Tab-separated table of C-alpha atoms in Angstrom:
chain	number	residue	atom	x	y	z
A	1	MET	CA	0.098	-0.069	0.268
A	2	PHE	CA	0.910	3.629	-0.941
A	3	PRO	CA	3.590	5.212	0.376
A	4	GLU	CA	5.449	1.936	1.380
A	5	ARG	CA	4.772	0.161	-1.922
A	6	ARG	CA	5.796	2.674	-4.794
A	7	MET	CA	5.883	0.866	-8.288
A	8	ARG	CA	7.875	3.683	-9.998
A	9	ARG	CA	10.920	3.043	-7.594
A	10	LEU	CA	11.377	0.276	-10.629
A	11	ARG	CA	11.072	2.666	-13.634
A	12	SER	CA	13.999	4.425	-13.724
A	13	GLY	CA	17.652	3.594	-15.915
A	14	LYS	CA	19.482	0.750	-15.625
A	15	ILE	CA	16.742	-0.731	-13.326
A	16	ARG	CA	13.837	-0.366	-15.566
A	17	ASP	CA	16.213	-2.894	-17.587
A	18	LEU	CA	17.073	-5.315	-15.482
A	19	VAL	CA	12.902	-5.853	-14.739
A	20	ARG	CA	11.825	-5.877	-18.363
A	21	GLU	CA	9.424	-8.614	-18.852
A	22	THR	CA	9.665	-9.361	-22.844
A	23	SER	CA	12.751	-8.747	-24.935
A	24	LEU	CA	12.890	-8.325	-28.548
A	25	SER	CA	16.117	-9.973	-30.861
A	26	VAL	CA	16.927	-9.956	-34.241
A	27	ASN	CA	16.459	-13.544	-33.453
A	28	ASP	CA	12.934	-13.122	-33.509
A	29	LEU	CA	12.496	-11.423	-37.348
A	30	ILE	CA	11.358	-13.427	-40.423
A	31	TYR	CA	11.679	-10.972	-43.208
A	32	PRO	CA	9.147	-11.466	-45.793
A	33	VAL	CA	10.117	-11.024	-49.711
A	34	PHE	CA	8.114	-10.619	-52.835
A	35	VAL	CA	10.241	-12.188	-55.540
A	36	ASN	CA	9.136	-11.559	-59.237
A	37	GLU	CA	10.627	-13.310	-62.411
A	38	THR	CA	8.523	-10.482	-64.812
A	39	ILE	CA	11.165	-7.746	-63.568
A	40	ASP	CA	14.538	-7.098	-64.054
A	41	SER	CA	15.202	-4.010	-61.053
A	42	PRO	CA	13.802	-3.488	-57.647
A	43	GLN	CA	10.237	-2.083	-57.844
A	44	GLU	CA	8.683	-0.546	-54.976
A	45	VAL	CA	4.986	-1.327	-53.545
A	46	SER	CA	2.968	1.971	-53.862
A	47	SER	CA	0.590	1.001	-50.746
A	48	MET	CA	3.926	-0.258	-48.904
A	49	PRO	CA	6.583	2.401	-49.159
A	50	GLY	CA	9.934	0.568	-48.399
A	51	VAL	CA	8.912	-2.631	-49.617
A	52	PHE	CA	9.822	-3.955	-52.552
A	53	ASN	CA	9.262	-6.389	-55.562
A	54	VAL	CA	12.488	-7.919	-56.306
A	55	PRO	CA	13.926	-9.998	-59.523
A	56	VAL	CA	15.072	-13.765	-59.205
A	57	GLU	CA	18.619	-12.756	-60.085
A	58	MET	CA	18.808	-9.873	-57.297
A	59	ILE	CA	17.402	-12.166	-54.135
A	60	ALA	CA	20.615	-13.104	-53.033
A	61	ASP	CA	21.566	-9.715	-52.443
A	62	ASP	CA	18.661	-8.805	-50.675
A	63	ALA	CA	19.294	-12.016	-48.506
A	64	LYS	CA	22.845	-11.337	-47.925
A	65	GLU	CA	21.599	-8.053	-46.569
A	66	ALA	CA	19.415	-9.571	-44.346
A	67	ALA	CA	21.891	-11.523	-43.043
A	68	ASP	CA	24.533	-8.987	-42.476
A	69	LEU	CA	21.613	-7.330	-39.893
A	70	GLY	CA	21.243	-10.723	-38.367
A	71	ILE	CA	18.277	-11.978	-39.361
A	72	PRO	CA	18.054	-15.616	-39.144
A	73	ALA	CA	15.444	-16.050	-41.275
A	74	MET	CA	12.999	-15.126	-44.974
A	75	MET	CA	10.002	-16.132	-46.281
A	76	LEU	CA	9.905	-16.173	-50.167
A	77	PHE	CA	6.436	-15.310	-51.926
A	78	GLY	CA	6.529	-15.644	-55.526
A	79	ILE	CA	5.127	-13.848	-58.318
A	80	PRO	CA	5.420	-15.373	-61.901
A	81	ALA	CA	5.321	-14.925	-65.016
A	82	THR	CA	1.969	-16.718	-66.598
A	83	LYS	CA	-1.062	-17.938	-64.431
A	84	ASP	CA	-3.739	-20.568	-65.277
A	85	GLU	CA	-6.433	-21.826	-63.519
A	86	GLN	CA	-4.701	-24.689	-61.809
A	87	GLY	CA	-1.530	-22.199	-60.702
A	88	SER	CA	0.685	-24.600	-62.527
A	89	THR	CA	3.624	-22.087	-62.377
A	90	ALA	CA	4.091	-22.818	-58.468
A	91	TRP	CA	5.324	-26.462	-58.771
A	92	GLY	CA	7.815	-26.275	-61.638
A	93	ASP	CA	11.427	-26.757	-60.867
A	94	ASP	CA	12.238	-23.688	-62.737
A	95	ASP	CA	9.459	-21.832	-61.396
A	96	VAL	CA	10.124	-18.302	-59.672
A	97	VAL	CA	10.349	-20.236	-55.899
A	98	GLN	CA	12.190	-22.715	-57.127
A	99	ARG	CA	14.949	-20.541	-58.718
A	100	ALA	CA	14.890	-17.979	-55.629
A	101	VAL	CA	15.439	-20.374	-53.275
A	102	ARG	CA	18.329	-21.862	-55.165
A	103	GLU	CA	19.773	-18.576	-55.719
A	104	ILE	CA	20.037	-17.862	-51.985
A	105	LYS	CA	21.451	-21.194	-50.919
A	106	ASN	CA	24.022	-20.959	-53.668
A	107	GLU	CA	25.255	-17.862	-51.803
A	108	LEU	CA	24.602	-17.859	-48.515
A	109	GLY	CA	23.844	-21.686	-47.502
A	110	LYS	CA	23.287	-22.656	-43.919
A	111	ASP	CA	23.558	-19.001	-43.289
A	112	MET	CA	19.925	-17.923	-43.931
A	113	LEU	CA	16.723	-20.022	-43.429
A	114	VAL	CA	14.559	-20.195	-45.914
A	115	ILE	CA	10.587	-20.516	-45.941
A	116	THR	CA	8.321	-20.636	-48.726
A	117	ASP	CA	4.761	-19.974	-48.855
A	118	VAL	CA	2.472	-22.381	-50.277
A	119	CYS	CA	-0.485	-21.391	-51.646
A	120	LEU	CA	-1.819	-21.059	-55.304
A	121	CYS	CA	-3.362	-17.495	-54.982
A	122	GLU	CA	-0.484	-16.076	-56.893
A	123	TYR	CA	-0.436	-18.357	-59.699
A	124	THR	CA	-4.245	-18.658	-60.507
A	125	SER	CA	-5.480	-16.940	-63.046
A	126	HIS	CA	-8.680	-16.090	-61.123
A	127	GLY	CA	-6.386	-15.403	-58.052
A	128	HIS	CA	-8.367	-17.880	-55.346
A	129	CYS	CA	-6.127	-20.258	-53.304
A	130	GLY	CA	-7.218	-23.183	-55.082
A	131	MET	CA	-9.324	-24.720	-57.733
A	132	VAL	CA	-12.463	-23.385	-58.321
A	133	ASP	CA	-15.798	-24.139	-59.779
A	134	TYR	CA	-17.056	-21.239	-61.912
A	135	ASP	CA	-20.869	-22.622	-62.258
A	136	THR	CA	-21.054	-22.740	-58.310
A	137	GLU	CA	-18.048	-20.072	-57.252
A	138	GLU	CA	-16.343	-22.764	-55.158
A	139	ILE	CA	-13.318	-23.031	-54.084
A	140	MET	CA	-12.860	-26.690	-54.087
A	141	ASN	CA	-10.980	-27.791	-50.971
A	142	ASP	CA	-10.165	-31.484	-52.041
A	143	PRO	CA	-9.060	-30.897	-55.216
A	144	THR	CA	-6.345	-28.660	-53.998
A	145	LEU	CA	-4.372	-30.401	-51.684
A	146	PRO	CA	-2.621	-32.761	-53.969
A	147	LEU	CA	-1.799	-29.427	-55.747
A	148	LEU	CA	-0.328	-28.198	-52.640
A	149	GLY	CA	1.368	-31.214	-51.850
A	150	LYS	CA	3.234	-30.924	-55.227
A	151	THR	CA	4.291	-27.376	-54.672
A	152	ALA	CA	5.738	-28.372	-51.331
A	153	VAL	CA	7.862	-31.135	-52.602
A	154	SER	CA	9.080	-28.589	-55.218
A	155	HIS	CA	9.851	-26.185	-52.686
A	156	ALA	CA	11.658	-28.978	-50.521
A	157	LYS	CA	13.615	-29.853	-53.956
A	158	ALA	CA	15.274	-26.769	-54.598
A	159	GLY	CA	16.384	-26.406	-51.146
A	160	ALA	CA	13.877	-24.511	-48.951
A	161	ASP	CA	14.405	-25.306	-45.307
A	162	MET	CA	10.719	-25.233	-44.019
A	163	VAL	CA	7.341	-24.781	-45.853
A	164	ALA	CA	4.518	-22.481	-44.861
A	165	PRO	CA	1.321	-23.317	-46.297
A	166	SER	CA	-1.761	-20.196	-46.138
A	167	GLY	CA	-4.419	-21.683	-48.097
A	168	MET	CA	-6.470	-22.504	-45.219
A	169	MET	CA	-7.605	-25.666	-46.685
A	170	ASP	CA	-9.058	-28.434	-44.166
A	171	GLY	CA	-6.473	-31.168	-44.499
A	172	MET	CA	-3.833	-29.353	-46.245
A	173	ILE	CA	-1.659	-30.052	-43.216
A	174	THR	CA	-1.875	-33.915	-43.846
A	175	ALA	CA	-1.521	-33.746	-47.314
A	176	ILE	CA	1.727	-31.194	-47.634
A	177	ARG	CA	3.280	-33.558	-44.931
A	178	SER	CA	2.083	-36.901	-46.869
A	179	ALA	CA	3.700	-35.621	-49.839
A	180	LEU	CA	6.960	-34.512	-48.446
A	181	ASP	CA	7.330	-38.132	-46.548
A	182	ASP	CA	6.660	-40.003	-49.652
A	183	ASN	CA	9.575	-37.716	-51.191
A	184	ASN	CA	11.786	-38.176	-48.316
A	185	PHE	CA	11.826	-34.946	-47.140
A	186	HIS	CA	10.699	-36.096	-43.689
A	187	ASN	CA	12.938	-33.248	-41.901
A	188	ILE	CA	11.479	-30.753	-43.916
A	189	PRO	CA	9.344	-28.352	-40.864
A	190	ILE	CA	5.507	-27.321	-41.621
A	191	MET	CA	4.926	-23.654	-40.413
A	192	SER	CA	1.174	-23.671	-40.803
A	193	TYR	CA	-0.958	-20.929	-41.196
A	194	ALA	CA	-3.348	-22.381	-38.549
A	195	ALA	CA	-5.181	-19.530	-37.716
A	196	LYS	CA	-5.659	-16.917	-40.794
A	197	TYR	CA	-8.635	-14.861	-40.558
A	198	SER	CA	-10.530	-13.097	-43.528
A	199	SER	CA	-8.926	-9.777	-42.728
A	200	SER	CA	-9.468	-6.627	-44.600
A	201	PHE	CA	-5.620	-5.968	-43.369
A	202	TYR	CA	-4.644	-7.762	-46.425
A	203	GLY	CA	-5.076	-5.289	-49.233
A	204	PRO	CA	-1.778	-3.749	-49.893
A	205	PHE	CA	0.005	-7.549	-50.098
A	206	ARG	CA	-2.651	-8.665	-52.711
A	207	ASP	CA	-1.472	-4.925	-54.507
A	208	ALA	CA	2.432	-6.623	-53.931
A	209	ALA	CA	1.912	-9.957	-55.105
A	210	GLY	CA	-0.732	-9.176	-58.224
A	211	SER	CA	-3.448	-11.731	-56.166
A	212	GLY	CA	-6.609	-10.460	-56.152
A	213	CYS	CA	-9.717	-12.345	-56.897
A	214	CYS	CA	-11.871	-12.065	-60.103
A	215	PHE	CA	-15.334	-12.677	-58.262
A	216	GLY	CA	-15.800	-13.155	-54.261
A	217	ASP	CA	-13.479	-13.421	-51.336
A	218	ARG	CA	-11.808	-15.615	-49.389
A	219	SER	CA	-14.407	-15.763	-46.459
A	220	SER	CA	-15.431	-19.356	-47.536
A	221	HIS	CA	-12.324	-20.544	-45.907
A	222	GLN	CA	-10.597	-18.436	-44.217
A	223	MET	CA	-11.501	-17.711	-40.206
A	224	ASP	CA	-14.452	-14.882	-39.440
A	225	PRO	CA	-12.987	-12.412	-37.394
A	226	ALA	CA	-15.340	-12.873	-34.943
A	227	ASN	CA	-13.903	-16.179	-33.966
A	228	SER	CA	-11.998	-16.987	-31.345
A	229	ASP	CA	-12.662	-20.280	-29.687
A	230	GLU	CA	-12.162	-21.783	-33.614
A	231	ALA	CA	-8.883	-20.840	-33.579
A	232	LEU	CA	-8.066	-22.959	-31.175
A	233	MET	CA	-10.147	-25.419	-33.129
A	234	GLU	CA	-8.132	-24.909	-36.476
A	235	ALA	CA	-4.776	-25.073	-34.391
A	236	ALA	CA	-5.539	-28.701	-32.997
A	237	LEU	CA	-6.383	-30.264	-35.821
A	238	ASP	CA	-3.091	-28.654	-37.762
A	239	ILE	CA	-0.625	-29.956	-34.766
A	240	GLU	CA	-2.424	-33.600	-35.145
A	241	GLU	CA	-2.340	-33.486	-39.081
A	242	GLY	CA	2.031	-32.711	-38.403
A	243	ALA	CA	1.991	-29.083	-38.175
A	244	ASP	CA	5.905	-28.213	-36.026
A	245	ILE	CA	4.945	-24.342	-36.168
A	246	ILE	CA	1.200	-23.121	-35.540
A	247	MET	CA	0.790	-19.120	-36.703
A	248	VAL	CA	-1.515	-16.772	-36.246
A	249	LYS	CA	-2.452	-13.746	-38.806
A	250	PRO	CA	-2.643	-10.765	-39.163
A	251	ALA	CA	-0.966	-9.876	-35.552
A	252	LEU	CA	-2.083	-6.897	-34.429
A	253	PRO	CA	-5.513	-7.212	-34.477
A	254	TYR	CA	-5.623	-10.741	-33.229
A	255	LEU	CA	-2.909	-10.615	-29.840
A	256	ASP	CA	-5.803	-12.097	-27.953
A	257	ILE	CA	-5.867	-15.365	-30.319
A	258	ILE	CA	-1.795	-15.378	-30.360
A	259	TYR	CA	-2.456	-15.451	-26.432
A	260	ARG	CA	-4.671	-18.216	-26.059
A	261	LEU	CA	-2.915	-20.234	-28.648
A	262	LYS	CA	0.627	-20.181	-27.175
A	263	THR	CA	-1.311	-21.062	-23.682
A	264	GLU	CA	-3.225	-23.571	-24.931
A	265	PHE	CA	-0.650	-25.478	-27.103
A	266	GLU	CA	2.583	-24.511	-25.785
A	267	MET	CA	4.247	-25.102	-28.739
A	268	PRO	CA	6.239	-22.712	-31.485
A	269	THR	CA	3.659	-20.285	-32.347
A	270	ALA	CA	4.428	-17.307	-35.093
A	271	ALA	CA	2.493	-14.211	-36.182
A	272	TYR	CA	2.193	-12.547	-38.937
A	273	ASN	CA	2.604	-8.521	-38.965
A	274	VAL	CA	0.796	-8.073	-42.216
A	275	SER	CA	0.763	-5.472	-45.115
A	276	GLY	CA	-1.981	-3.359	-43.849
A	277	GLU	CA	-0.368	-2.813	-40.119
A	278	TYR	CA	2.783	-2.262	-41.696
A	279	ALA	CA	1.265	0.219	-44.585
A	280	MET	CA	-0.845	2.182	-41.372
A	281	LEU	CA	2.309	2.998	-39.694
A	282	LYS	CA	4.008	3.672	-42.546
A	283	ALA	CA	1.462	6.226	-43.683
A	284	ALA	CA	0.917	7.717	-40.159
A	285	ALA	CA	4.473	8.277	-39.796
A	286	GLN	CA	5.051	10.065	-42.951
A	287	ASN	CA	2.049	12.443	-42.296
A	288	GLY	CA	3.984	13.094	-38.779
A	289	TRP	CA	1.288	11.455	-36.844
A	290	LEU	CA	3.307	8.725	-35.012
A	291	ASP	CA	7.185	8.361	-34.524
A	292	GLU	CA	7.938	5.865	-36.905
A	293	LYS	CA	10.639	3.566	-34.883
A	294	GLN	CA	8.695	4.048	-31.364
A	295	ALA	CA	5.573	2.801	-33.188
A	296	MET	CA	7.584	-0.102	-35.079
A	297	TYR	CA	9.023	-1.178	-31.565
A	298	GLU	CA	6.273	-1.076	-29.427
A	299	SER	CA	4.286	-2.848	-31.941
A	300	LEU	CA	6.189	-6.014	-32.549
A	301	LEU	CA	7.094	-5.585	-28.662
A	302	SER	CA	3.368	-6.198	-28.313
A	303	ILE	CA	3.329	-9.110	-30.429
A	304	LYS	CA	5.978	-10.950	-28.555
A	305	ARG	CA	4.700	-10.122	-25.479
A	306	ALA	CA	1.429	-11.896	-26.257
A	307	GLY	CA	3.335	-14.922	-26.727
A	308	ALA	CA	4.776	-15.011	-30.402
A	309	ASP	CA	8.233	-16.729	-30.522
A	310	MET	CA	8.704	-15.544	-34.129
A	311	ILE	CA	7.132	-12.768	-36.062
A	312	ILE	CA	6.959	-12.437	-39.885
A	313	THR	CA	7.080	-8.502	-40.515
A	314	TYR	CA	8.391	-6.122	-43.166
A	315	PHE	CA	9.863	-4.232	-40.865
A	316	ALA	CA	12.662	-6.889	-40.285
A	317	LYS	CA	15.185	-4.733	-41.546
A	318	ASP	CA	14.185	-1.545	-40.103
A	319	MET	CA	14.042	-3.575	-36.850
A	320	ALA	CA	17.265	-5.228	-36.937
A	321	GLN	CA	18.841	-2.133	-37.978
A	322	MET	CA	17.280	-0.583	-34.803
A	323	LEU	CA	18.187	-3.476	-32.289
A	324	LYS	CA	21.693	-3.267	-33.495
């Protein structure tokens, strides 16, 4: 009781550092990158200042820059030259992500952990995450599963260290785990987008990746933002099917979900600080409404405090420089 108990005693100078409960390290960061085989020089994403589409031939340089900052991992999203209804440019040996993985691994080897996004939305002509029935405008779950398995195997063959399926198809972890194991990739871990919400915060990503839908939206397979218990069921199923890491996406509007999943399952948990979250802070900072560095740090620290072991963020390089 006041005046005997004064909380402010522990809030000054080095004492404040000693009692800090949560810390943010460069080792917590995963750097997401758009690798684009249709360009020959980096192109800035208009809705994401400071984020670029990177040509395949320059991806190793970008990876080396991240590695020199101490960032341990990057996640690749591919933008192909051609698209079709199946998304067949997702799984070819010489397609965009496969080429990019080889470029990075040839340059950096084990100095950069390469994670690949496994979804079809960037590769399909209709922009959806799987096969579609145009008559019913349905994204078909089961016919999509073997395509995701083929894509994951092709990434592993190219040298990817981890695959991260994001399509929110029921059974996708089983399909991918089986495909990897059948091709002797038993040691390739799966980071599952276990609780991926149907969110308005993905808009800038879809600009960057050219993955907008030609009809409807993704609410038939991504989660309702109103639901929390459902996230636990989604994560439990993915864990049972063989996921090694579970992810929550987006991060800031779903800190409660990160906390619940980490508390419930006590397993490696990732959070995706998505494009809309990044764009909001950038826009506010450019207008002089926020201190960008402090807002970036506070935002990422809150994600860590909620329970995330690793954070996928477009701020990765900026945060690494600040921590350094």
